[in-house]
């Protein structure tokens, strides 16, 4: 279980970055990553090739994201194919091959009866769609969604409690990087000068968003500092990190004189090299 938790912490930032790029909605992306981690918790132990875990997790995530897009009618003509889970058993075989199965079921048993029934139908039966589960349980589709969302969060917390050392070290890394970026924006707001970027960005950083592309820290800092000069302020709302990724949730506050200058919510995906941002992808969510 400790190894599983370490894997999820390792891949969580890249999964979230992929989810944001696909769904372009912060809450939907978080839910998709949570759904992926839930699937991993229940079935990863049956994957015969450990080297394939990264591709497997991203395949699970892609399927989850496409399902969400299809439900929004954003990709009505794209069929969601079955996941290429080579070596993963069918749901009715999964119970015998779970990672620390007793621990997983102890966590499941701690859920309410309704939540547990919903989870078992979703992950261990052929009736896996929200509509099918709603029909079986007699609950509205919205209630099914809420039960799954709540259950995934509870099971995730149960997993984290089993690996306090791993969770603590990762939390320390997140706190450290959050402090770095909060200090960066505090200094930038106080004095928007090029030197502020020296410790956080590579000199040849590439930055893209939905409307523009900037090459080099001089080009990017000039663009960002212009917004700061107009009175735009950035607030760090959340930080997710791994060895080579830092994902920052940022809310922008625009001045009255430029009320529509920046979208209010954004996600900055920093790809790191030697500790500095070498590539930045910005998504407005």
Short mmCIF file of C-alpha atoms in Angstrom, two decimals:
data_model
loop_
_atom_site.label_atom_id
_atom_site.label_comp_id
_atom_site.label_asym_id
_atom_site.label_seq_id
_atom_site.Cartn_x
_atom_site.Cartn_y
_atom_site.Cartn_z
CA UNK A 1 0.00 0.00 0.00
CA UNK A 2 2.90 2.34 0.73
CA UNK A 3 4.29 1.69 -2.75
CA UNK A 4 0.86 2.39 -4.25
CA UNK A 5 0.57 5.69 -2.38
CA UNK A 6 4.02 6.66 -3.60
CA UNK A 7 3.02 5.91 -7.19
CA UNK A 8 -0.12 8.01 -6.93
CA UNK A 9 1.83 10.93 -5.46
CA UNK A 10 4.40 10.59 -8.23
CA UNK A 11 1.88 10.66 -11.05
CA UNK A 12 -0.78 12.95 -9.56
CA UNK A 13 0.70 16.20 -10.96
CA UNK A 14 1.09 14.85 -14.50
CA UNK A 15 -2.42 13.37 -14.35
CA UNK A 16 -3.81 16.70 -13.22
CA UNK A 17 -1.92 18.57 -15.92
CA UNK A 18 -3.37 16.23 -18.56
CA UNK A 19 -6.87 16.57 -17.09
CA UNK A 20 -6.70 20.37 -17.08
CA UNK A 21 -5.48 20.41 -20.69
CA UNK A 22 -8.39 18.18 -21.75
CA UNK A 23 -11.28 19.40 -19.61
CA UNK A 24 -10.25 23.04 -19.07
CA UNK A 25 -12.19 23.13 -15.83
CA UNK A 26 -10.53 22.99 -12.44
CA UNK A 27 -13.27 21.12 -10.58
CA UNK A 28 -13.81 18.58 -13.37
CA UNK A 29 -10.07 17.96 -13.60
CA UNK A 30 -9.78 17.32 -9.87
CA UNK A 31 -12.70 14.89 -10.04
CA UNK A 32 -11.16 13.07 -13.01
CA UNK A 33 -7.84 12.63 -11.18
CA UNK A 34 -9.69 11.44 -8.09
CA UNK A 35 -11.61 8.92 -10.21
CA UNK A 36 -8.34 7.69 -11.71
CA UNK A 37 -6.74 7.27 -8.28
CA UNK A 38 -9.79 5.34 -7.12
CA UNK A 39 -9.44 2.94 -10.03
CA UNK A 40 -5.75 2.55 -9.22
CA UNK A 41 -6.51 1.86 -5.58
CA UNK A 42 -8.84 -0.97 -6.53
CA UNK A 43 -7.08 -2.51 -9.53
CA UNK A 44 -3.44 -1.48 -9.81
CA UNK A 45 -2.24 -4.55 -7.95
CA UNK A 46 -3.36 -6.70 -10.85
CA UNK A 47 -1.16 -4.93 -13.41
CA UNK A 48 1.51 -7.49 -14.30
CA UNK A 49 4.04 -5.09 -15.79
CA UNK A 50 5.03 -2.41 -13.22
CA UNK A 51 6.85 -0.44 -15.93
CA UNK A 52 3.50 0.15 -17.64
CA UNK A 53 1.90 1.89 -14.69
CA UNK A 54 2.35 5.44 -16.02
CA UNK A 55 0.73 4.68 -19.35
CA UNK A 56 -2.00 2.69 -17.62
CA UNK A 57 -2.88 5.55 -15.26
CA UNK A 58 -2.97 8.03 -18.12
CA UNK A 59 -5.15 5.66 -20.14
CA UNK A 60 -7.58 5.49 -17.22
CA UNK A 61 -7.52 9.28 -16.97
CA UNK A 62 -8.09 9.74 -20.70
CA UNK A 63 -11.09 7.47 -20.61
CA UNK A 64 -12.49 9.34 -17.61
CA UNK A 65 -11.98 12.72 -19.28
CA UNK A 66 -13.55 11.59 -22.56
CA UNK A 67 -16.55 10.28 -20.68
CA UNK A 68 -16.96 13.66 -18.99
CA UNK A 69 -16.59 15.51 -22.28
CA UNK A 70 -19.14 13.25 -23.91
CA UNK A 71 -21.56 13.92 -21.06
CA UNK A 72 -21.14 17.65 -21.79
CA UNK A 73 -21.82 16.88 -25.46
CA UNK A 74 -18.46 18.41 -26.35
CA UNK A 75 -17.27 15.31 -28.21
CA UNK A 76 -20.55 13.74 -29.39
CA UNK A 77 -18.92 11.81 -32.25
CA UNK A 78 -15.98 10.35 -30.34
CA UNK A 79 -16.59 6.91 -28.91
CA UNK A 80 -14.95 6.11 -25.59
CA UNK A 81 -13.09 2.85 -26.22
CA UNK A 82 -12.50 0.29 -23.51
CA UNK A 83 -9.27 0.93 -21.62
CA UNK A 84 -6.25 -1.03 -22.87
CA UNK A 85 -5.62 -2.57 -19.46
CA UNK A 86 -3.41 -5.50 -20.42
CA UNK A 87 -3.12 -7.85 -17.49
CA UNK A 88 -5.95 -6.26 -15.52
CA UNK A 89 -8.77 -8.65 -14.58
CA UNK A 90 -12.44 -8.19 -15.21
CA UNK A 91 -14.31 -6.53 -12.32
CA UNK A 92 -15.63 -9.83 -11.00
CA UNK A 93 -12.04 -11.13 -10.64
CA UNK A 94 -10.61 -7.99 -9.04
CA UNK A 95 -11.41 -8.81 -5.42
CA UNK A 96 -8.88 -11.64 -5.27
CA UNK A 97 -6.05 -9.52 -6.63
CA UNK A 98 -6.28 -6.14 -4.91
CA UNK A 99 -3.32 -4.39 -3.37
CA UNK A 100 -3.77 -5.02 0.37
CA UNK A 101 -7.34 -6.09 -0.31
CA UNK A 102 -8.24 -6.38 3.36
CA UNK A 103 -7.26 -2.77 3.92
CA UNK A 104 -9.28 -1.61 0.92
CA UNK A 105 -12.36 -3.47 2.09
CA UNK A 106 -11.95 -2.18 5.62
CA UNK A 107 -12.06 1.33 4.15
CA UNK A 108 -15.09 0.42 2.04
CA UNK A 109 -16.88 -1.01 5.07
CA UNK A 110 -16.41 2.31 6.84
CA UNK A 111 -18.60 4.02 4.21
CA UNK A 112 -22.33 4.37 4.66
CA UNK A 113 -24.45 1.57 3.21
CA UNK A 114 -25.67 3.74 0.33
CA UNK A 115 -22.18 5.00 -0.50
CA UNK A 116 -20.68 1.51 -0.31
CA UNK A 117 -23.38 0.08 -2.57
CA UNK A 118 -22.75 2.81 -5.12
CA UNK A 119 -18.98 2.26 -5.08
CA UNK A 120 -19.34 -1.51 -5.42
CA UNK A 121 -21.66 -1.14 -8.40
CA UNK A 122 -19.37 1.40 -10.07
CA UNK A 123 -16.12 -0.54 -9.68
CA UNK A 124 -17.07 -4.20 -9.26
CA UNK A 125 -20.09 -4.85 -11.46
CA UNK A 126 -21.16 -4.52 -15.07
CA UNK A 127 -23.65 -1.78 -14.12
CA UNK A 128 -21.10 1.01 -14.14
CA UNK A 129 -22.82 4.04 -15.71
CA UNK A 130 -24.44 6.64 -13.50
CA UNK A 131 -27.78 5.92 -15.14
CA UNK A 132 -27.54 2.16 -14.49
CA UNK A 133 -26.52 2.69 -10.88
CA UNK A 134 -29.36 5.17 -10.40
CA UNK A 135 -31.82 2.62 -11.76
CA UNK A 136 -30.59 -0.09 -9.41
CA UNK A 137 -30.39 2.03 -6.27
CA UNK A 138 -33.48 4.12 -6.94
CA UNK A 139 -31.48 7.31 -6.40
CA UNK A 140 -31.32 10.25 -8.82
CA UNK A 141 -28.26 10.46 -11.08
CA UNK A 142 -27.10 13.56 -9.23
CA UNK A 143 -27.17 11.65 -5.95
CA UNK A 144 -25.11 8.85 -7.51
CA UNK A 145 -22.51 11.39 -8.60
CA UNK A 146 -22.42 12.93 -5.12
CA UNK A 147 -22.04 9.56 -3.42
CA UNK A 148 -19.12 8.59 -5.67
CA UNK A 149 -17.42 11.94 -5.21
CA UNK A 150 -17.72 11.73 -1.43
CA UNK A 151 -16.61 8.09 -1.32
CA UNK A 152 -13.53 8.69 -3.46
CA UNK A 153 -12.43 11.47 -1.12
CA UNK A 154 -12.95 9.32 1.99
CA UNK A 155 -11.07 6.36 0.53
CA UNK A 156 -8.24 8.60 -0.62
CA UNK A 157 -7.87 10.00 2.90
CA UNK A 158 -7.87 6.48 4.31
CA UNK A 159 -5.03 5.57 1.97
CA UNK A 160 -3.02 8.63 2.95
CA UNK A 161 -3.32 7.77 6.64
CA UNK A 162 -1.52 4.48 6.00
CA UNK A 163 1.56 6.20 4.62
CA UNK A 164 2.14 9.15 6.91
CA UNK A 165 5.85 9.35 6.13
CA UNK A 166 5.29 9.52 2.36
CA UNK A 167 2.45 12.01 2.70
CA UNK A 168 4.45 14.18 5.09
CA UNK A 169 7.51 14.43 2.86
CA UNK A 170 5.39 15.28 -0.16
CA UNK A 171 3.41 17.84 1.83
CA UNK A 172 6.68 19.47 2.85
CA UNK A 173 7.70 19.75 -0.82
CA UNK A 174 4.34 21.31 -1.70
CA UNK A 175 4.60 23.80 1.16
CA UNK A 176 8.11 24.76 0.11
CA UNK A 177 7.18 25.39 -3.51
CA UNK A 178 4.00 27.21 -2.53
CA UNK A 179 6.06 29.53 -0.34
CA UNK A 180 8.43 30.16 -3.26
CA UNK A 181 5.63 31.18 -5.60
CA UNK A 182 3.70 33.21 -3.03
CA UNK A 183 6.91 35.13 -2.33
CA UNK A 184 7.48 35.53 -6.07
CA UNK A 185 4.09 37.17 -6.61
CA UNK A 186 4.41 39.30 -3.48
CA UNK A 187 7.69 40.69 -4.79
CA UNK A 188 6.26 41.09 -8.29
CA UNK A 189 3.26 43.02 -7.01
CA UNK A 190 5.51 45.26 -4.96
CA UNK A 191 8.06 45.93 -7.72
CA UNK A 192 7.46 44.36 -11.16
CA UNK A 193 11.08 44.17 -12.30
CA UNK A 194 12.78 41.55 -14.54
CA UNK A 195 15.13 40.40 -11.78
CA UNK A 196 12.21 38.86 -9.87
CA UNK A 197 12.13 36.05 -12.45
CA UNK A 198 15.77 35.04 -12.04
CA UNK A 199 15.29 32.21 -9.52
CA UNK A 200 12.03 30.72 -10.78
CA UNK A 201 12.27 30.77 -14.60
CA UNK A 202 14.86 29.45 -17.02
CA UNK A 203 16.24 32.13 -19.32
CA UNK A 204 14.85 30.31 -22.38
CA UNK A 205 11.44 29.50 -20.90
CA UNK A 206 8.57 28.88 -23.33
CA UNK A 207 5.12 30.08 -22.28
CA UNK A 208 1.82 29.42 -24.03
CA UNK A 209 -1.80 30.10 -23.30
CA UNK A 210 -4.95 29.97 -25.42
CA UNK A 211 -4.09 33.17 -27.28
CA UNK A 212 -0.34 33.68 -27.19
CA UNK A 213 3.18 32.32 -27.11
CA UNK A 214 6.23 33.86 -25.45
CA UNK A 215 9.84 32.75 -25.92
CA UNK A 216 12.41 33.56 -23.25
CA UNK A 217 12.08 35.04 -19.80
CA UNK A 218 12.55 38.60 -21.09
CA UNK A 219 9.59 38.27 -23.46
CA UNK A 220 7.37 36.55 -20.89
CA UNK A 221 8.24 38.80 -17.97
CA UNK A 222 7.51 41.91 -20.03
CA UNK A 223 4.05 40.58 -20.84
CA UNK A 224 3.26 39.58 -17.25
CA UNK A 225 4.74 42.72 -15.72
CA UNK A 226 2.57 44.83 -18.02
CA UNK A 227 -0.53 43.26 -16.44
CA UNK A 228 0.88 43.80 -12.95
CA UNK A 229 1.56 47.42 -13.84
CA UNK A 230 -2.10 47.83 -14.78
CA UNK A 231 -3.07 46.66 -11.32
CA UNK A 232 -3.81 42.97 -11.93
CA UNK A 233 -3.07 40.86 -8.85
CA UNK A 234 -2.48 37.11 -8.69
CA UNK A 235 -3.52 34.98 -5.73
CA UNK A 236 -2.14 31.47 -5.32
CA UNK A 237 -5.07 29.20 -4.46
CA UNK A 238 -3.39 25.79 -4.63
CA UNK A 239 -0.15 24.06 -5.54
CA UNK A 240 0.43 20.47 -6.72
CA UNK A 241 3.99 19.28 -7.21
CA UNK A 242 6.23 16.42 -8.30
CA UNK A 243 9.93 16.23 -9.05
CA UNK A 244 9.63 17.93 -12.44
CA UNK A 245 6.22 19.63 -12.30
CA UNK A 246 4.70 22.48 -10.33
CA UNK A 247 1.03 23.17 -10.98
CA UNK A 248 -0.33 26.40 -9.52
CA UNK A 249 -3.98 27.37 -9.28
CA UNK A 250 -4.12 31.14 -9.60
CA UNK A 251 -7.07 33.51 -9.28
CA UNK A 252 -6.64 36.96 -10.85
CA UNK A 253 -8.09 40.16 -9.48
CA UNK A 254 -8.46 42.85 -12.15
CA UNK A 255 -8.63 46.58 -11.39
CA UNK A 256 -11.79 48.48 -12.30
CA UNK A 257 -9.91 50.25 -15.08
CA UNK A 258 -9.14 46.91 -16.75
CA UNK A 259 -11.88 44.68 -15.39
CA UNK A 260 -11.64 42.10 -18.17
CA UNK A 261 -7.86 42.00 -18.58
CA UNK A 262 -7.32 38.49 -17.14
CA UNK A 263 -9.76 35.59 -16.73
CA UNK A 264 -10.54 35.15 -13.03
CA UNK A 265 -9.34 31.55 -12.73
CA UNK A 266 -6.28 29.91 -14.24
CA UNK A 267 -3.98 26.92 -13.89
CA UNK A 268 -0.25 27.37 -14.50
CA UNK A 269 1.55 24.13 -15.38
CA UNK A 270 5.30 24.62 -14.91
CA UNK A 271 7.59 21.97 -16.42
CA UNK A 272 10.82 22.15 -14.48
CA UNK A 273 14.43 21.81 -15.50
CA UNK A 274 17.15 22.17 -12.88
CA UNK A 275 14.52 23.50 -10.49
CA UNK A 276 13.36 26.34 -12.75
CA UNK A 277 10.37 26.63 -15.05
CA UNK A 278 11.51 25.62 -18.53
CA UNK A 279 8.02 25.44 -20.04
CA UNK A 280 4.80 27.01 -18.80
CA UNK A 281 1.37 26.04 -20.11
CA UNK A 282 -1.45 28.30 -18.95
CA UNK A 283 -5.07 27.16 -18.95
CA UNK A 284 -8.00 29.43 -18.08
CA UNK A 285 -10.58 27.36 -16.22
#
